[in-house]
Amino acid sequence: MKTYNYNKYIAAIALSLVLASCKAPMATVIKDEVKENVPQNFNQEDQGDANNNSGTTPWRQFFTDPNLVALIETALKNNQELMITLQEIEIAKSGVLAKKGRLTPTVTAGLGAGATKAGRYTSEGAGDASTEIEPGKEVPDILGNFEGGLMANWEVDIWKKLRTEKESAVAHYLSTVEGKNFVLSNLIEEVADNYYELLALDNQLDIIQQYTKLQQRALEISKIQKEAAAATELAVKKFEAELAKSKASEYTIRQEITEKENQINALCGRYPQPIVRTKEDFMTTIPQTVYTGIPSQLLANRPDIKQAELELKSTKLDVEAARKEFYPTLEISATLGLEAFKPSYLVKLPESIASSLVGELAGPLINKSAIKANFQTADARQIQSLYEYDKTILNAYLDVANLMSKVKNIDQYYKLKSEETKALEQSIDIANQLFRNSRADYLEVLLNQRDALDAKMELVEAKQKQLSTVVDIYKSLGGGWK
């Protein structure tokens, strides 16, 4: 009776310890206020149409220049950063398989051999010495041990901890897929922006070459006027200096063109080669009309937002899994095979059959610092992921709002620059005619020509910014990866 009560007390103490080990801290409750408070429109003037959003347009329909389309296709096949991102997806996929594998029992097969000699005056040695395997045959002093069989081990997912870890791995995998889409979107934007910058440099080179010819003619006129005593040596030297300056600028632009071509080649994952392009239509290219839709559509269209959302989901699940580390775990182990001290006895059945089945329920009791640290780290990462998600949403909204304003302002800037360029071109003809008739000095001619040159160069830059801004807002709306 006393033994029975003693065992009952031990069982009660063990149960109390197991229940004590089940106490786990609570995770921080986070609230996503930024997502809930996304404005209805990007600004008060533009009321977006949910049914008209350029971000959903496939990039092959958005870009109409066949040379640009060919460059984008090459970049999508060969870009190294994209290839690196694809391997990140494969790594995350392997992580899902690893977590899924922990839900099923682990079965291994093994073979073993060994030899032992027990002391004669021990319980094991005395038992072996008094045992006969067969009539007249005693157990040898040195005993071999030959075994082979199957071993299984299974952690029973009683708290769904392993399933939670698998769900976290799946969310992380999906976030890497969205990360790949974001790299695609950025890559297409970068190729298009660099392509338009290259076309702008081509047109600026043409302008410089035209300006050089203009300076050459002006220099010839100044020399003729000097011989006719209508101008001085100072005018000749000024025109010579301006001619040298324009020729030097030409080489600067040529170098920029080479670097820009190589930058595009790098995006395409290839060695330097000429970039096929048509520069003649650049200044007459009309930018695409972009429709912004409504701000809430950014949550579904932009890959970086979806990536941050999935990472937030993954970290929440990590916190849940880390919390369940405080609970006891149930492991079941089993073995089945053949075992004997002599190889020839392995085939003697059922005597050589060996098996075992063990179930173990264990939970942490003392010194939980490692588990607590793991939980606190997961909880902090969950909060960090929320801030990252909120920041991504806010930046996406601000990107679109800023670029919408930029589109309007750059259009007005381009119109005014066009008017300025036209007026200065007319003033060049007037100044040259007055200079030939000695009614204007060389400084007036030079200043007019310089102003016209600057205006033309700025007009080309304005056209490039106009086209690039449309590309940027297309990408900011979530376009480019479909």
Short mmCIF file of C-alpha atoms in Angstrom, two decimals:
data_model
loop_
_atom_site.label_atom_id
_atom_site.label_comp_id
_atom_site.label_asym_id
_atom_site.label_seq_id
_atom_site.Cartn_x
_atom_site.Cartn_y
_atom_site.Cartn_z
CA MET A 1 0.00 0.00 0.00
CA LYS A 2 2.84 2.40 0.83
CA THR A 3 4.49 1.69 -2.50
CA TYR A 4 1.24 2.45 -4.29
CA ASN A 5 0.91 5.82 -2.50
CA TYR A 6 4.54 6.61 -3.22
CA ASN A 7 4.06 6.01 -6.95
CA LYS A 8 0.92 8.10 -6.89
CA TYR A 9 2.81 11.04 -5.37
CA ILE A 10 5.57 10.73 -7.98
CA ALA A 11 2.99 10.75 -10.79
CA ALA A 12 1.31 13.85 -9.32
CA ILE A 13 4.65 15.67 -9.03
CA ALA A 14 5.57 14.73 -12.62
CA LEU A 15 2.20 15.94 -13.90
CA SER A 16 2.61 19.23 -12.01
CA LEU A 17 6.05 19.75 -13.53
CA VAL A 18 4.73 19.07 -17.03
CA LEU A 19 1.88 21.54 -16.53
CA ALA A 20 4.33 24.11 -15.15
CA SER A 21 6.43 23.76 -18.26
CA CYS A 22 3.40 24.62 -20.43
CA LYS A 23 3.41 28.25 -19.30
CA ALA A 24 4.49 30.43 -22.22
CA PRO A 25 4.75 34.23 -22.63
CA MET A 26 2.32 36.07 -24.85
CA ALA A 27 3.43 37.63 -28.14
CA THR A 28 3.17 41.37 -28.70
CA VAL A 29 -0.17 42.28 -30.27
CA ILE A 30 0.54 44.40 -33.35
CA LYS A 31 -1.90 46.57 -35.28
CA ASP A 32 -1.39 47.65 -38.86
CA GLU A 33 -2.67 51.22 -38.78
CA VAL A 34 -0.86 52.37 -41.95
CA LYS A 35 -2.65 49.81 -44.11
CA GLU A 36 -6.01 50.64 -42.53
CA ASN A 37 -5.56 54.39 -43.12
CA VAL A 38 -4.49 54.37 -46.78
CA PRO A 39 -6.06 57.52 -48.39
CA GLN A 40 -8.87 57.15 -50.88
CA ASN A 41 -7.01 59.13 -53.56
CA PHE A 42 -3.46 60.22 -54.32
CA ASN A 43 -4.41 63.90 -54.11
CA GLN A 44 -7.49 66.06 -53.93
CA GLU A 45 -7.43 67.06 -57.61
CA ASP A 46 -7.29 63.56 -59.13
CA GLN A 47 -10.08 61.17 -58.28
CA GLY A 48 -8.70 57.80 -59.36
CA ASP A 49 -10.71 55.24 -61.28
CA ALA A 50 -10.42 51.73 -59.85
CA ASN A 51 -11.20 50.23 -63.27
CA ASN A 52 -8.38 52.11 -65.02
CA ASN A 53 -4.93 51.38 -63.66
CA SER A 54 -1.80 51.31 -65.83
CA GLY A 55 -0.02 49.19 -63.24
CA THR A 56 -1.95 46.13 -64.45
CA THR A 57 -0.82 46.59 -68.07
CA PRO A 58 1.74 43.96 -69.19
CA TRP A 59 5.08 45.53 -70.06
CA ARG A 60 4.98 44.27 -73.67
CA GLN A 61 1.86 46.37 -74.21
CA PHE A 62 3.19 49.38 -72.33
CA PHE A 63 6.47 49.71 -74.29
CA THR A 64 6.06 50.09 -78.05
CA ASP A 65 9.67 50.71 -79.17
CA PRO A 66 10.80 47.36 -80.70
CA ASN A 67 14.47 48.07 -79.88
CA LEU A 68 13.62 48.68 -76.22
CA VAL A 69 11.43 45.57 -76.10
CA ALA A 70 14.33 43.49 -77.45
CA LEU A 71 16.68 44.88 -74.77
CA ILE A 72 14.19 44.10 -72.01
CA GLU A 73 13.78 40.53 -73.27
CA THR A 74 17.56 40.06 -73.26
CA ALA A 75 17.84 41.48 -69.74
CA LEU A 76 15.11 39.15 -68.45
CA LYS A 77 17.04 36.16 -69.80
CA ASN A 78 20.58 37.10 -68.76
CA ASN A 79 20.57 39.59 -65.88
CA GLN A 80 22.74 38.25 -63.04
CA GLU A 81 20.80 39.92 -60.23
CA LEU A 82 17.64 38.25 -61.49
CA MET A 83 19.43 34.90 -61.63
CA ILE A 84 20.58 35.38 -58.02
CA THR A 85 17.01 36.12 -56.98
CA LEU A 86 15.78 32.95 -58.68
CA GLN A 87 18.22 30.94 -56.57
CA GLU A 88 16.82 32.62 -53.45
CA ILE A 89 13.47 31.16 -54.47
CA GLU A 90 15.00 27.70 -54.77
CA ILE A 91 16.58 28.06 -51.32
CA ALA A 92 13.24 29.06 -49.82
CA LYS A 93 11.54 26.14 -51.59
CA SER A 94 14.04 23.76 -50.01
CA GLY A 95 13.21 25.31 -46.63
CA VAL A 96 9.55 24.40 -47.13
CA LEU A 97 10.48 20.80 -47.96
CA ALA A 98 12.67 20.60 -44.86
CA LYS A 99 9.88 21.81 -42.57
CA LYS A 100 7.38 19.49 -44.25
CA GLY A 101 9.72 16.55 -43.72
CA ARG A 102 9.71 17.06 -39.96
CA LEU A 103 5.98 16.27 -39.86
CA THR A 104 6.57 12.65 -40.91
CA PRO A 105 8.52 9.90 -39.10
CA THR A 106 12.20 9.47 -39.84
CA VAL A 107 13.10 5.90 -40.77
CA THR A 108 16.71 4.77 -41.10
CA ALA A 109 18.37 1.43 -41.80
CA GLY A 110 21.60 0.38 -40.17
CA LEU A 111 24.13 -2.40 -39.70
CA GLY A 112 26.49 -2.77 -36.75
CA ALA A 113 29.16 -5.07 -35.39
CA GLY A 114 31.16 -5.11 -32.13
CA ALA A 115 32.74 -7.23 -29.42
CA THR A 116 32.62 -7.07 -25.60
CA LYS A 117 34.12 -9.04 -22.73
CA ALA A 118 32.43 -8.80 -19.35
CA GLY A 119 34.35 -9.41 -16.12
CA ARG A 120 33.78 -12.93 -14.74
CA TYR A 121 32.91 -11.70 -11.29
CA THR A 122 30.17 -9.34 -12.47
CA SER A 123 26.49 -10.07 -12.76
CA GLU A 124 26.71 -9.99 -16.54
CA GLY A 125 29.83 -12.19 -16.68
CA ALA A 126 28.48 -14.71 -14.13
CA GLY A 127 25.20 -14.91 -16.04
CA ASP A 128 26.98 -15.49 -19.36
CA ALA A 129 29.21 -18.22 -17.82
CA SER A 130 26.22 -20.17 -16.51
CA THR A 131 24.26 -19.99 -19.76
CA GLU A 132 24.24 -22.61 -22.49
CA ILE A 133 23.23 -21.72 -26.01
CA GLU A 134 23.16 -25.30 -27.12
CA PRO A 135 23.69 -28.56 -25.13
CA GLY A 136 27.33 -28.69 -24.10
CA LYS A 137 28.17 -25.23 -25.52
CA GLU A 138 28.69 -22.30 -23.20
CA VAL A 139 28.69 -18.64 -24.12
CA PRO A 140 32.19 -17.53 -25.27
CA ASP A 141 34.19 -15.21 -23.02
CA ILE A 142 34.43 -12.57 -25.79
CA LEU A 143 30.99 -11.87 -27.17
CA GLY A 144 30.43 -10.38 -30.56
CA ASN A 145 27.39 -8.26 -31.36
CA PHE A 146 26.01 -8.25 -34.88
CA GLU A 147 22.87 -6.35 -35.65
CA GLY A 148 20.88 -4.89 -38.47
CA GLY A 149 17.44 -3.43 -38.84
CA LEU A 150 15.19 -0.39 -39.11
CA MET A 151 14.94 2.53 -36.71
CA ALA A 152 12.10 5.04 -36.68
CA ASN A 153 11.75 8.32 -34.83
CA TRP A 154 8.74 10.63 -34.86
CA GLU A 155 8.00 13.87 -33.07
CA VAL A 156 4.23 13.96 -32.71
CA ASP A 157 2.99 17.46 -33.55
CA ILE A 158 0.58 17.69 -30.63
CA TRP A 159 0.73 21.51 -30.42
CA LYS A 160 0.91 22.09 -34.22
CA LYS A 161 4.33 23.64 -33.76
CA LEU A 162 5.82 21.84 -36.75
CA ARG A 163 2.86 22.75 -38.95
CA THR A 164 3.24 26.38 -37.91
CA GLU A 165 6.92 26.28 -38.86
CA LYS A 166 5.97 24.83 -42.25
CA GLU A 167 3.37 27.58 -42.81
CA SER A 168 6.05 30.17 -41.95
CA ALA A 169 8.42 28.61 -44.49
CA VAL A 170 5.67 28.68 -47.13
CA ALA A 171 5.01 32.37 -46.47
CA HIS A 172 8.73 33.11 -46.74
CA TYR A 173 8.87 31.17 -50.01
CA LEU A 174 5.97 33.18 -51.43
CA SER A 175 7.70 36.40 -50.33
CA THR A 176 10.80 35.43 -52.32
CA VAL A 177 8.57 34.94 -55.38
CA GLU A 178 7.22 38.47 -54.88
CA GLY A 179 10.80 39.64 -54.38
CA LYS A 180 11.63 38.18 -57.78
CA ASN A 181 8.69 40.08 -59.29
CA PHE A 182 9.98 43.29 -57.71
CA VAL A 183 13.43 42.67 -59.22
CA LEU A 184 11.73 42.16 -62.58
CA SER A 185 9.86 45.44 -62.24
CA ASN A 186 13.03 47.31 -61.24
CA LEU A 187 15.04 45.71 -64.03
CA ILE A 188 12.55 46.73 -66.72
CA GLU A 189 12.42 50.26 -65.34
CA GLU A 190 16.21 50.50 -65.26
CA VAL A 191 16.62 49.24 -68.83
CA ALA A 192 13.98 51.67 -70.12
CA ASP A 193 15.43 54.65 -68.21
CA ASN A 194 18.96 53.96 -69.46
CA TYR A 195 17.67 53.49 -73.00
CA TYR A 196 15.98 56.90 -72.98
CA GLU A 197 19.10 58.48 -71.47
CA LEU A 198 21.14 56.95 -74.31
CA LEU A 199 18.78 58.38 -76.92
CA ALA A 200 19.02 61.76 -75.19
CA LEU A 201 22.83 61.63 -75.35
CA ASP A 202 22.62 60.77 -79.08
CA ASN A 203 20.47 63.84 -79.70
CA GLN A 204 22.74 66.04 -77.58
CA LEU A 205 25.71 64.84 -79.61
CA ASP A 206 23.91 65.89 -82.78
CA ILE A 207 23.22 69.30 -81.27
CA ILE A 208 26.88 69.74 -80.30
CA GLN A 209 27.97 68.77 -83.80
CA GLN A 210 25.55 71.28 -85.30
CA TYR A 211 26.80 73.91 -82.88
CA THR A 212 30.40 73.12 -83.87
CA LYS A 213 29.55 73.72 -87.54
CA LEU A 214 27.87 76.97 -86.56
CA GLN A 215 30.98 78.08 -84.69
CA GLN A 216 33.13 77.10 -87.65
CA ARG A 217 31.10 79.38 -89.94
CA ALA A 218 31.15 82.17 -87.38
CA LEU A 219 34.94 81.87 -87.16
CA GLU A 220 35.28 82.12 -90.93
CA ILE A 221 33.06 85.23 -90.98
CA SER A 222 35.08 86.84 -88.20
CA LYS A 223 38.31 86.26 -90.13
CA ILE A 224 36.81 87.81 -93.26
CA GLN A 225 35.60 90.80 -91.23
CA LYS A 226 39.04 91.18 -89.66
CA GLU A 227 40.63 91.38 -93.12
CA ALA A 228 38.03 94.00 -94.02
CA ALA A 229 38.86 95.85 -90.76
CA ALA A 230 35.24 95.30 -89.60
CA ALA A 231 36.33 93.12 -86.67
CA THR A 232 39.37 92.68 -84.45
CA GLU A 233 41.73 89.80 -83.62
CA LEU A 234 39.90 89.50 -80.28
CA ALA A 235 36.71 88.42 -82.05
CA VAL A 236 38.63 85.81 -84.04
CA LYS A 237 40.23 84.37 -80.88
CA LYS A 238 36.88 84.28 -79.07
CA PHE A 239 35.30 82.27 -81.88
CA GLU A 240 38.34 79.95 -82.00
CA ALA A 241 38.01 79.32 -78.27
CA GLU A 242 34.30 78.64 -78.54
CA LEU A 243 34.95 76.21 -81.43
CA ALA A 244 37.53 74.31 -79.36
CA LYS A 245 35.14 74.21 -76.41
CA SER A 246 32.32 72.73 -78.50
CA LYS A 247 34.66 70.09 -79.95
CA ALA A 248 35.79 69.14 -76.42
CA SER A 249 32.16 68.80 -75.32
CA GLU A 250 31.59 66.42 -78.20
CA TYR A 251 34.19 63.99 -76.82
CA THR A 252 32.69 64.23 -73.34
CA ILE A 253 29.30 63.19 -74.69
CA ARG A 254 30.86 60.39 -76.72
CA GLN A 255 32.37 58.98 -73.53
CA GLU A 256 29.01 59.23 -71.75
CA ILE A 257 27.39 57.35 -74.65
CA THR A 258 29.96 54.55 -74.36
CA GLU A 259 29.42 54.26 -70.62
CA LYS A 260 25.65 54.30 -71.01
CA GLU A 261 25.81 51.57 -73.66
CA ASN A 262 27.96 49.44 -71.38
CA GLN A 263 25.57 50.07 -68.50
CA ILE A 264 22.72 48.69 -70.61
CA ASN A 265 24.91 45.76 -71.68
CA ALA A 266 25.62 45.02 -68.01
CA LEU A 267 21.88 44.93 -67.30
CA CYS A 268 21.53 42.53 -70.24
CA GLY A 269 24.30 40.32 -68.79
CA ARG A 270 26.60 40.57 -71.81
CA TYR A 271 29.91 42.02 -72.88
CA PRO A 272 30.07 45.47 -74.56
CA GLN A 273 28.39 45.70 -77.94
CA PRO A 274 26.52 48.42 -79.83
CA ILE A 275 22.98 49.13 -78.66
CA VAL A 276 20.52 49.08 -81.54
CA ARG A 277 18.38 52.20 -81.43
CA THR A 278 16.67 54.87 -83.52
CA LYS A 279 17.48 58.37 -82.34
CA GLU A 280 15.62 60.35 -85.00
CA ASP A 281 12.15 59.94 -83.47
CA PHE A 282 13.22 60.67 -79.90
CA MET A 283 12.13 64.31 -79.74
CA THR A 284 8.74 63.56 -81.33
CA THR A 285 7.97 60.58 -79.07
CA ILE A 286 4.73 61.12 -77.16
CA PRO A 287 4.80 59.64 -73.63
CA GLN A 288 2.27 57.01 -72.68
CA THR A 289 -0.80 58.19 -70.82
CA VAL A 290 -0.69 56.72 -67.32
CA TYR A 291 -3.77 55.99 -65.21
CA THR A 292 -3.12 55.65 -61.49
CA GLY A 293 -6.24 53.92 -60.23
CA ILE A 294 -6.80 54.22 -56.47
CA PRO A 295 -4.17 53.92 -53.70
CA SER A 296 -5.57 50.71 -52.21
CA GLN A 297 -4.73 48.91 -55.47
CA LEU A 298 -1.05 49.34 -54.65
CA LEU A 299 -1.46 46.64 -51.99
CA ALA A 300 -2.30 44.11 -54.70
CA ASN A 301 -0.21 45.44 -57.59
CA ARG A 302 3.19 46.24 -56.08
CA PRO A 303 5.39 43.18 -55.52
CA ASP A 304 7.44 44.87 -52.79
CA ILE A 305 4.30 45.49 -50.72
CA LYS A 306 3.15 41.89 -51.17
CA GLN A 307 6.65 40.70 -50.30
CA ALA A 308 6.67 42.74 -47.08
CA GLU A 309 3.16 41.49 -46.21
CA LEU A 310 4.20 37.85 -46.64
CA GLU A 311 7.35 38.41 -44.59
CA LEU A 312 5.15 39.89 -41.86
CA LYS A 313 2.96 36.79 -41.98
CA SER A 314 6.05 34.58 -41.81
CA THR A 315 7.42 36.37 -38.74
CA LYS A 316 4.04 36.15 -36.99
CA LEU A 317 4.07 32.40 -37.51
CA ASP A 318 7.67 32.26 -36.27
CA VAL A 319 6.53 33.89 -33.02
CA GLU A 320 3.76 31.34 -32.66
CA ALA A 321 6.20 28.46 -33.26
CA ALA A 322 8.73 29.93 -30.81
CA ARG A 323 6.01 30.22 -28.18
CA LYS A 324 5.16 26.54 -28.55
CA GLU A 325 8.76 25.64 -27.70
CA PHE A 326 7.71 26.14 -24.06
CA TYR A 327 5.30 23.19 -24.34
CA PRO A 328 6.32 19.55 -23.83
CA THR A 329 7.24 17.48 -26.88
CA LEU A 330 6.14 13.90 -27.53
CA GLU A 331 8.61 11.68 -29.36
CA ILE A 332 8.08 8.07 -30.34
CA SER A 333 11.03 5.82 -31.20
CA ALA A 334 10.89 2.26 -32.51
CA THR A 335 13.40 -0.32 -33.73
CA LEU A 336 12.96 -3.65 -35.46
CA GLY A 337 15.77 -5.94 -36.61
CA LEU A 338 18.01 -8.92 -36.01
CA GLU A 339 20.68 -9.16 -33.30
CA ALA A 340 23.05 -11.97 -32.23
CA PHE A 341 26.60 -12.44 -30.93
CA LYS A 342 27.48 -14.66 -33.90
CA PRO A 343 26.61 -13.96 -37.56
CA SER A 344 25.31 -17.48 -38.14
CA TYR A 345 22.73 -17.00 -35.38
CA LEU A 346 21.14 -14.01 -37.14
CA VAL A 347 19.11 -16.33 -39.34
CA LYS A 348 17.69 -18.24 -36.41
CA LEU A 349 14.22 -16.87 -36.04
CA PRO A 350 12.45 -15.82 -33.93
CA GLU A 351 15.28 -15.93 -31.36
CA SER A 352 17.37 -13.28 -33.17
CA ILE A 353 14.53 -10.80 -33.62
CA ALA A 354 14.99 -7.62 -31.55
CA SER A 355 12.49 -4.76 -31.24
CA SER A 356 11.67 -1.78 -29.08
CA LEU A 357 9.01 0.90 -28.82
CA VAL A 358 9.51 3.97 -26.64
CA GLY A 359 7.34 7.04 -26.13
CA GLU A 360 8.75 10.10 -24.38
CA LEU A 361 6.98 13.24 -23.21
CA ALA A 362 9.43 15.92 -22.12
CA GLY A 363 9.21 19.64 -21.47
CA PRO A 364 11.61 22.36 -20.30
CA LEU A 365 11.58 23.05 -16.55
CA ILE A 366 14.69 24.92 -15.44
CA ASN A 367 16.95 27.35 -17.32
CA LYS A 368 14.65 28.34 -20.18
CA SER A 369 16.85 31.27 -21.14
CA ALA A 370 17.62 29.92 -24.62
CA ILE A 371 13.94 29.34 -25.38
CA LYS A 372 13.01 32.75 -23.98
CA ALA A 373 15.71 34.43 -26.04
CA ASN A 374 14.47 32.66 -29.18
CA PHE A 375 10.91 33.80 -28.45
CA GLN A 376 11.95 37.40 -27.76
CA THR A 377 13.99 37.48 -30.97
CA ALA A 378 11.02 36.18 -32.99
CA ASP A 379 8.72 38.72 -31.31
CA ALA A 380 11.10 41.60 -32.10
CA ARG A 381 11.39 40.46 -35.72
CA GLN A 382 7.60 40.42 -35.96
CA ILE A 383 7.46 44.07 -34.86
CA GLN A 384 10.34 44.91 -37.19
CA SER A 385 8.50 43.30 -40.12
CA LEU A 386 5.40 45.37 -39.34
CA TYR A 387 7.43 48.59 -39.48
CA GLU A 388 9.01 47.42 -42.74
CA TYR A 389 5.59 46.68 -44.19
CA ASP A 390 4.23 50.07 -43.10
CA LYS A 391 7.27 51.84 -44.53
CA THR A 392 6.86 50.04 -47.86
CA ILE A 393 3.19 51.06 -48.13
CA LEU A 394 3.94 54.68 -47.21
CA ASN A 395 6.86 54.94 -49.65
CA ALA A 396 4.77 53.40 -52.43
CA TYR A 397 2.02 55.96 -51.93
CA LEU A 398 4.51 58.85 -51.80
CA ASP A 399 6.30 57.57 -54.93
CA VAL A 400 3.10 57.69 -56.96
CA ALA A 401 2.01 61.04 -55.52
CA ASN A 402 5.40 62.64 -56.28
CA LEU A 403 5.59 61.20 -59.79
CA MET A 404 2.05 62.31 -60.64
CA SER A 405 3.07 65.84 -59.75
CA LYS A 406 6.30 65.43 -61.70
CA VAL A 407 4.47 64.30 -64.83
CA LYS A 408 2.37 67.48 -64.87
CA ASN A 409 5.27 69.78 -64.08
CA ILE A 410 7.67 68.21 -66.57
CA ASP A 411 5.05 68.54 -69.31
CA GLN A 412 4.74 72.26 -68.63
CA TYR A 413 8.52 72.57 -68.39
CA TYR A 414 8.94 70.86 -71.78
CA LYS A 415 6.41 73.16 -73.44
CA LEU A 416 8.14 76.29 -72.14
CA LYS A 417 11.57 74.96 -73.08
CA SER A 418 10.28 74.33 -76.59
CA GLU A 419 9.13 77.96 -76.82
CA GLU A 420 12.49 79.16 -75.48
CA THR A 421 14.43 77.04 -77.97
CA LYS A 422 12.35 78.28 -80.90
CA ALA A 423 12.83 81.93 -79.91
CA LEU A 424 16.60 81.50 -79.44
CA GLU A 425 16.97 79.76 -82.80
CA GLN A 426 15.36 82.78 -84.42
CA SER A 427 17.62 85.10 -82.46
CA ILE A 428 20.71 83.25 -83.77
CA ASP A 429 19.75 83.98 -87.35
CA ILE A 430 19.10 87.61 -86.50
CA ALA A 431 22.37 87.97 -84.59
CA ASN A 432 24.39 86.37 -87.40
CA GLN A 433 22.81 88.63 -89.99
CA LEU A 434 23.53 91.72 -87.88
CA PHE A 435 27.11 90.52 -87.30
CA ARG A 436 27.70 90.07 -91.04
CA ASN A 437 26.43 93.61 -91.58
CA SER A 438 28.58 94.91 -88.70
CA ARG A 439 25.52 95.97 -86.75
CA ALA A 440 26.19 93.58 -83.82
CA ASP A 441 29.46 92.64 -82.13
CA TYR A 442 30.82 89.13 -81.66
CA LEU A 443 29.79 89.00 -77.97
CA GLU A 444 26.11 89.25 -78.87
CA VAL A 445 26.53 86.45 -81.40
CA LEU A 446 28.37 84.22 -78.91
CA LEU A 447 25.88 84.80 -76.12
CA ASN A 448 22.93 84.05 -78.40
CA GLN A 449 24.57 80.88 -79.65
CA ARG A 450 25.44 79.71 -76.14
CA ASP A 451 21.92 80.40 -74.88
CA ALA A 452 20.46 78.50 -77.81
CA LEU A 453 22.82 75.58 -77.22
CA ASP A 454 21.90 75.41 -73.52
CA ALA A 455 18.19 75.60 -74.32
CA LYS A 456 18.42 72.78 -76.88
CA MET A 457 20.39 70.58 -74.50
CA GLU A 458 17.91 71.24 -71.70
CA LEU A 459 15.02 70.51 -74.08
CA VAL A 460 16.51 67.09 -74.83
CA GLU A 461 16.95 66.46 -71.09
CA ALA A 462 13.34 67.49 -70.55
CA LYS A 463 12.15 65.00 -73.15
CA GLN A 464 14.23 62.25 -71.50
CA LYS A 465 12.81 63.11 -68.07
CA GLN A 466 9.32 63.18 -69.54
CA LEU A 467 9.67 59.64 -70.89
CA SER A 468 11.54 58.31 -67.84
CA THR A 469 8.97 59.75 -65.43
CA VAL A 470 6.22 57.84 -67.20
CA VAL A 471 8.29 54.65 -66.86
CA ASP A 472 8.91 55.39 -63.18
CA ILE A 473 5.25 55.95 -62.39
CA TYR A 474 4.35 52.77 -64.31
CA LYS A 475 6.76 50.83 -62.10
CA SER A 476 5.53 52.63 -58.93
CA LEU A 477 1.98 51.53 -59.71
CA GLY A 478 3.18 47.93 -59.72
CA GLY A 479 3.68 47.54 -63.45
CA GLY A 480 6.47 45.74 -65.23
CA TRP A 481 6.52 42.25 -63.70
CA LYS A 482 3.46 40.77 -65.42
#
